[in-house]
Tab-separated table of C-alpha atoms in Angstrom:
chain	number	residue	atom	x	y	z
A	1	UNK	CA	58.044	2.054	34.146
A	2	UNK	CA	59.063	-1.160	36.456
A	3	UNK	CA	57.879	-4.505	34.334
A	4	UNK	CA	55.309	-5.558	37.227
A	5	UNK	CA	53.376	-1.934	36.090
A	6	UNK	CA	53.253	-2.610	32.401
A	7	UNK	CA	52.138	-6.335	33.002
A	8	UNK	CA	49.352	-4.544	35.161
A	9	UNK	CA	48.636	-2.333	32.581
A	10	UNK	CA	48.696	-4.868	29.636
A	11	UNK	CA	46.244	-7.119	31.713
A	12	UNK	CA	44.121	-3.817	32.500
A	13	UNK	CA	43.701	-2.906	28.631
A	14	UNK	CA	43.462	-6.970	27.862
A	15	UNK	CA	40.506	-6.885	30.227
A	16	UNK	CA	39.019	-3.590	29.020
A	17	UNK	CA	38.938	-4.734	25.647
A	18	UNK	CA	37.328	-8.208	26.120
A	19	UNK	CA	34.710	-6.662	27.998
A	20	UNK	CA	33.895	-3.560	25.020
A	21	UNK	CA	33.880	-7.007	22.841
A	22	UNK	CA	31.494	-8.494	25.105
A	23	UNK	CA	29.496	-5.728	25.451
A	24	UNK	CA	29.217	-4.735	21.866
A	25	UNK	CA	28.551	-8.123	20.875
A	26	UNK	CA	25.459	-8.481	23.189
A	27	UNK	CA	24.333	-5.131	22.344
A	28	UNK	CA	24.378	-5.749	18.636
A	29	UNK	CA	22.281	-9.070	19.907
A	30	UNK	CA	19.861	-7.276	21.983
A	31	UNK	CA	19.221	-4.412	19.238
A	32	UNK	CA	18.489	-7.002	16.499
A	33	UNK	CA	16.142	-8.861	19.030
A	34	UNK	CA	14.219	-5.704	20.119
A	35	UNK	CA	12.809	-4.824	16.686
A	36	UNK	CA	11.089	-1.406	15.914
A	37	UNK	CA	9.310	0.573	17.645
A	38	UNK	CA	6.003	1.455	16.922
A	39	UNK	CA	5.143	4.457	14.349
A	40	UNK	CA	2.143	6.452	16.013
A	41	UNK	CA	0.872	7.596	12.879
A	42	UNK	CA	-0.634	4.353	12.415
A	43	UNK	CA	-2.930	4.343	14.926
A	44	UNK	CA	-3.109	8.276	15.671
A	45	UNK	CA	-6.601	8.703	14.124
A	46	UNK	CA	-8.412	6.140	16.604
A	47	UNK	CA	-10.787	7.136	18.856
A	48	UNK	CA	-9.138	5.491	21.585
A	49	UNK	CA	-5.910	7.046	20.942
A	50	UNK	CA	-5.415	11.029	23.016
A	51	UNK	CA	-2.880	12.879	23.975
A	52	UNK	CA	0.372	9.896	23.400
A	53	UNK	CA	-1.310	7.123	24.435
A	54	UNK	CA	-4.234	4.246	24.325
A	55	UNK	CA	-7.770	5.204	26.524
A	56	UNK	CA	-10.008	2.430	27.572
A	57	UNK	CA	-13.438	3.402	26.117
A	58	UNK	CA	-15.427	0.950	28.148
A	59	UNK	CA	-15.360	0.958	31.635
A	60	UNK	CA	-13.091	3.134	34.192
A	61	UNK	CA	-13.631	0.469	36.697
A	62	UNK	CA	-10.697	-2.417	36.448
A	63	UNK	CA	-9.567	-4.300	38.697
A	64	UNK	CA	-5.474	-4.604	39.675
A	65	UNK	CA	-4.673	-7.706	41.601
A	66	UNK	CA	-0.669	-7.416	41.137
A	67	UNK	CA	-0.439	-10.285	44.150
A	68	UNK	CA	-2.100	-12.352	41.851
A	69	UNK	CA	-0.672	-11.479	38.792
A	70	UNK	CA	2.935	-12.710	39.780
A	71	UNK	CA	2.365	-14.228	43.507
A	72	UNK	CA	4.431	-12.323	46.398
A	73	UNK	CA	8.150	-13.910	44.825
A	74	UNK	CA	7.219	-12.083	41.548
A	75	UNK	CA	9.945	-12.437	38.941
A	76	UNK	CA	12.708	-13.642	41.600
A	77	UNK	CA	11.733	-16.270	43.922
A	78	UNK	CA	9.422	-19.228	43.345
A	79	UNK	CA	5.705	-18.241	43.307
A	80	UNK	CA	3.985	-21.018	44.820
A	81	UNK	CA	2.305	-21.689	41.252
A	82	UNK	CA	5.658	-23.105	39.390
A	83	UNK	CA	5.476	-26.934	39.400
A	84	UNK	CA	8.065	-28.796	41.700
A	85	UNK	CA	9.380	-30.986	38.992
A	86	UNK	CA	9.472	-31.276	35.307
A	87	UNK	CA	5.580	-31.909	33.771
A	88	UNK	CA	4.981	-35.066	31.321
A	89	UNK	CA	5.877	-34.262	27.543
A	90	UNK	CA	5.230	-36.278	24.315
A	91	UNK	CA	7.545	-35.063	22.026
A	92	UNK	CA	6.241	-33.826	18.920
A	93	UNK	CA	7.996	-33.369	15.507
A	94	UNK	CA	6.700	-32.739	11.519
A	95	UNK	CA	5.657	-36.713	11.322
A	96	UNK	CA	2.829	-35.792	13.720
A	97	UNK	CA	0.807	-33.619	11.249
A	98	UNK	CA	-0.490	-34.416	8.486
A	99	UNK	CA	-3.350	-32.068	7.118
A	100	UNK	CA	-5.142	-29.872	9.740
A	101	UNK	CA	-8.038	-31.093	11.302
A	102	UNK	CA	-11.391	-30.062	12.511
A	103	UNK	CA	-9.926	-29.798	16.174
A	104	UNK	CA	-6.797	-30.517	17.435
A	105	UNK	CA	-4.507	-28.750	20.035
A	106	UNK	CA	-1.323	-29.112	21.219
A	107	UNK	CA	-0.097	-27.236	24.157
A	108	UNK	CA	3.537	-26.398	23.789
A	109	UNK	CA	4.241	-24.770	27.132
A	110	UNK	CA	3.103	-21.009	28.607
A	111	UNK	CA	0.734	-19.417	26.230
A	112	UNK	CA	2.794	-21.228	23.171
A	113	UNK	CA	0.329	-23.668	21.341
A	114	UNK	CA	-0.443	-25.237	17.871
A	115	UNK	CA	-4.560	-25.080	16.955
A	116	UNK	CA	-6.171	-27.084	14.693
A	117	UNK	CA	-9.503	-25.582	13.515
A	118	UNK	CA	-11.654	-26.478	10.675
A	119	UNK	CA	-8.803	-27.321	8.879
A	120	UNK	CA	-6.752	-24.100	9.938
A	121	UNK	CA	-3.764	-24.527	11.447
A	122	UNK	CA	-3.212	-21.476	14.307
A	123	UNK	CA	0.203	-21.057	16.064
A	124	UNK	CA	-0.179	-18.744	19.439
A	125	UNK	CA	2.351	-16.703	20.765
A	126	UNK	CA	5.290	-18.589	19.627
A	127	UNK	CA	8.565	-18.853	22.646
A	128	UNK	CA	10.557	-21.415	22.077
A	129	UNK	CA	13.683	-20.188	24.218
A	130	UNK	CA	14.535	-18.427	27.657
A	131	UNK	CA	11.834	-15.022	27.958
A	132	UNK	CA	14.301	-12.418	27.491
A	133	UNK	CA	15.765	-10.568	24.127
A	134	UNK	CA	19.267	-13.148	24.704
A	135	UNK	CA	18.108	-15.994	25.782
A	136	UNK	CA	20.287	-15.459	28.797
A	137	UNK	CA	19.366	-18.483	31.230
A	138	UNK	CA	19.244	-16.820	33.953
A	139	UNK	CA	16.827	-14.435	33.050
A	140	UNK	CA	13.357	-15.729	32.947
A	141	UNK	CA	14.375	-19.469	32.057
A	142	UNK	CA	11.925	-21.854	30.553
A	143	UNK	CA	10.875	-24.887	33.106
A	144	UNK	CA	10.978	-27.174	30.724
A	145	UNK	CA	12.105	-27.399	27.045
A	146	UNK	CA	8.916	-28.072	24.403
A	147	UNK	CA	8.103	-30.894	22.475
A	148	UNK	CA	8.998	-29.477	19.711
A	149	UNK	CA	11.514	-27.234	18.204
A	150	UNK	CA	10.797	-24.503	16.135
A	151	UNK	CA	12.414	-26.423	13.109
A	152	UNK	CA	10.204	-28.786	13.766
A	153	UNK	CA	6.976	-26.970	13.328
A	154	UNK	CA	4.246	-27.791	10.962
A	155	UNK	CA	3.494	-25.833	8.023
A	156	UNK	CA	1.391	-22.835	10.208
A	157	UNK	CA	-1.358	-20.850	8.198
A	158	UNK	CA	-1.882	-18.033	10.773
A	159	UNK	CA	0.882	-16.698	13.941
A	160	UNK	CA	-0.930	-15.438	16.440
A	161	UNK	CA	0.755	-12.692	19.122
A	162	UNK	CA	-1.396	-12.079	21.662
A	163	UNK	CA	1.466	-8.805	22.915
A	164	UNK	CA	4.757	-8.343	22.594
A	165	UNK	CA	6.412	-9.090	26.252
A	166	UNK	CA	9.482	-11.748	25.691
A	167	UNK	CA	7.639	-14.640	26.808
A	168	UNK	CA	4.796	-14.265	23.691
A	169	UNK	CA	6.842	-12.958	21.050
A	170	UNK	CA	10.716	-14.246	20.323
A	171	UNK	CA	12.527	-12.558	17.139
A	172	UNK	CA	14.376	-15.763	16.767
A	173	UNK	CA	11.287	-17.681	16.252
A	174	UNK	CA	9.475	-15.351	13.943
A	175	UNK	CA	12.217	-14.772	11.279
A	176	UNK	CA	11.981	-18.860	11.421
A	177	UNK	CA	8.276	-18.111	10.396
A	178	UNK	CA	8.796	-15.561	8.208
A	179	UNK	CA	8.472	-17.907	4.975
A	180	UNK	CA	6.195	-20.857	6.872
A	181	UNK	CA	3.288	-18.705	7.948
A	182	UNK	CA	0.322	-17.634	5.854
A	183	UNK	CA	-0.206	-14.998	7.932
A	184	UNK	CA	0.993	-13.235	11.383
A	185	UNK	CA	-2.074	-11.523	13.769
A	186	UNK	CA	-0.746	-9.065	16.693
A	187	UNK	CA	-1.844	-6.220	18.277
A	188	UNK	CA	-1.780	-2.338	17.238
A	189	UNK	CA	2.214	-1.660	17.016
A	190	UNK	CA	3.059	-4.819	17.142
A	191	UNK	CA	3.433	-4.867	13.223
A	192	UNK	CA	6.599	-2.419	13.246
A	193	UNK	CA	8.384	-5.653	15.293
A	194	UNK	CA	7.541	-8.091	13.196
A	195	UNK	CA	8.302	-5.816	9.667
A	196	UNK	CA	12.004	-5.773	11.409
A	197	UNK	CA	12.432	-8.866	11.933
A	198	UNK	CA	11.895	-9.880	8.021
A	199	UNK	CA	8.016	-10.305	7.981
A	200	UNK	CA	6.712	-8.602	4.951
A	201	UNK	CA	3.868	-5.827	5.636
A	202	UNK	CA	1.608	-7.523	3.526
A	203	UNK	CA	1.447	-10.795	5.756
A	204	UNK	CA	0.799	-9.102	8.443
A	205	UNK	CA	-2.745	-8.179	10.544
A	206	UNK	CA	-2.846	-5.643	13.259
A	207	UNK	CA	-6.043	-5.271	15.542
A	208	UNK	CA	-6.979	-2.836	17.874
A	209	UNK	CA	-9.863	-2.897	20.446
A	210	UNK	CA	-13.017	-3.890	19.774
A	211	UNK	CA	-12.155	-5.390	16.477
A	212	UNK	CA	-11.325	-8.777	14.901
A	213	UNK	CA	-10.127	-10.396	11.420
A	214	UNK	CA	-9.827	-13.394	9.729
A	215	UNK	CA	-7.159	-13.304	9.132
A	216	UNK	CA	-6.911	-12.161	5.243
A	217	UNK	CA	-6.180	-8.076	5.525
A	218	UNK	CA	-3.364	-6.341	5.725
A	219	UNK	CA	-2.988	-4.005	9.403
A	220	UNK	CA	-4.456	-1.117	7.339
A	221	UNK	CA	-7.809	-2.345	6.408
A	222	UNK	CA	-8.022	-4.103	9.809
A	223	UNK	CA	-7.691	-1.074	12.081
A	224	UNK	CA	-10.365	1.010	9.423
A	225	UNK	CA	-12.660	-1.530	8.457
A	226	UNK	CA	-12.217	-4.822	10.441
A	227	UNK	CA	-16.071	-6.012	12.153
A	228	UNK	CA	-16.640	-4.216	15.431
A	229	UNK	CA	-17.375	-6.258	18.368
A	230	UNK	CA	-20.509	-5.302	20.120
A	231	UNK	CA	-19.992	-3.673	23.507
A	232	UNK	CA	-22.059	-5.616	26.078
């Protein structure tokens, strides 16, 4: 073999196995990030449960506005509704809490915010990096940064995740939590996630529709026994 073919083929097989190094390393990433999947049994035996998957018992009649769900650039190109510069930010760090009060909120970006209220303090879907499972920047990148980082955050007695999409619910974030909230609230399934990513099952609440907690049972008793909200 001439030597210009095996430098060509030493450069081919350097290249081949960066990339399988690459690849394997973000795949380990994006299958720790992911979490588990959700374990039907759980929520098999609800009414609103047939045949594989969740049936709205209330009304047939919804409305779908996808044009105004993500404006005609979607995902890709600007919107019209992101802001043309960065927003004002106080930033905000442990010194700024002391015990919860009656009411107090701070707005941390997207749906990410810290609630005060009557003396609880509520953390909402927690995101403090780029909304994807790698925190590529590319991908879905934050506008701004928050005013605080999640090593920052005050002691939290309740997490709540309002669904699972990357920009609501970070692994990163909750195994930060895992040991500095009382308790973590999320929807039906959700649980399974959280349980991978180091939460114990016992801190966690799962609702389904129609019901709410406060914040004190485990996802069992919730989905079986949590107070039904009155249809209207």
């Amino acid at each position: 073999m001439k030597p210009i073919f095996k430098k060509l083929l030493k450069f081919t097989l350097a290249t081949l196995g960066v990339l399988t190094l690459i690849v394997a390393i973000l795949g380990i990433m994006l299958y720790r990030n992911l979490g588990g999947l959700p374990i039907e049994s759980r929520f098999a035996h609800l009414p609103y449960y047939k045949n594989g998957q969740f049936v709205n018992l209330y009304t047939d009649d919804l409305p779908y506005c996808p044009d105004q769900a993500t404006g005609k650039g979607g995902f890709i190109r600007h919107d019209g509704y992101t802001p043309n510069g960065r927003l004002p930010m106080i930033l905000l760090d442990k010194t700024h809490f002391g015990q919860p009060k009656n009411f107090a909120y701070y707005w941390l970006g997207h749906a990410s915010a810290i609630l005060e209220l009557d003396g609880q303090r509520f953390l909402t879907d927690p995101v403090f990096d780029n909304a994807n499972p790698l925190n590529l920047p590319l991908i879905a990148p934050r506008l701004q940064k928050a005013p605080i980082t999640r090593q920052n955050l005050p002691a939290i007695d309740v997490a709540l995740i309002s669904h699972d999409h990357y920009d609501h619910l970070e692994a990163t974030t909750i195994r930060h939590l895992v040991d500095k909230a009382g308790r973590f609230i999320a929807p039906l399934g959700v649980g399974v996630r959280l349980e991978s990513w180091g939460v114990p099952a016992d801190k966690i609440t799962e609702l389904g529709w129609g019901v709410f907690s406060l914040g004190r049972n485990p996802w069992y008793e919730s989905i079986d026994n949590a107070v039904k909200v009155p249809k209207n």
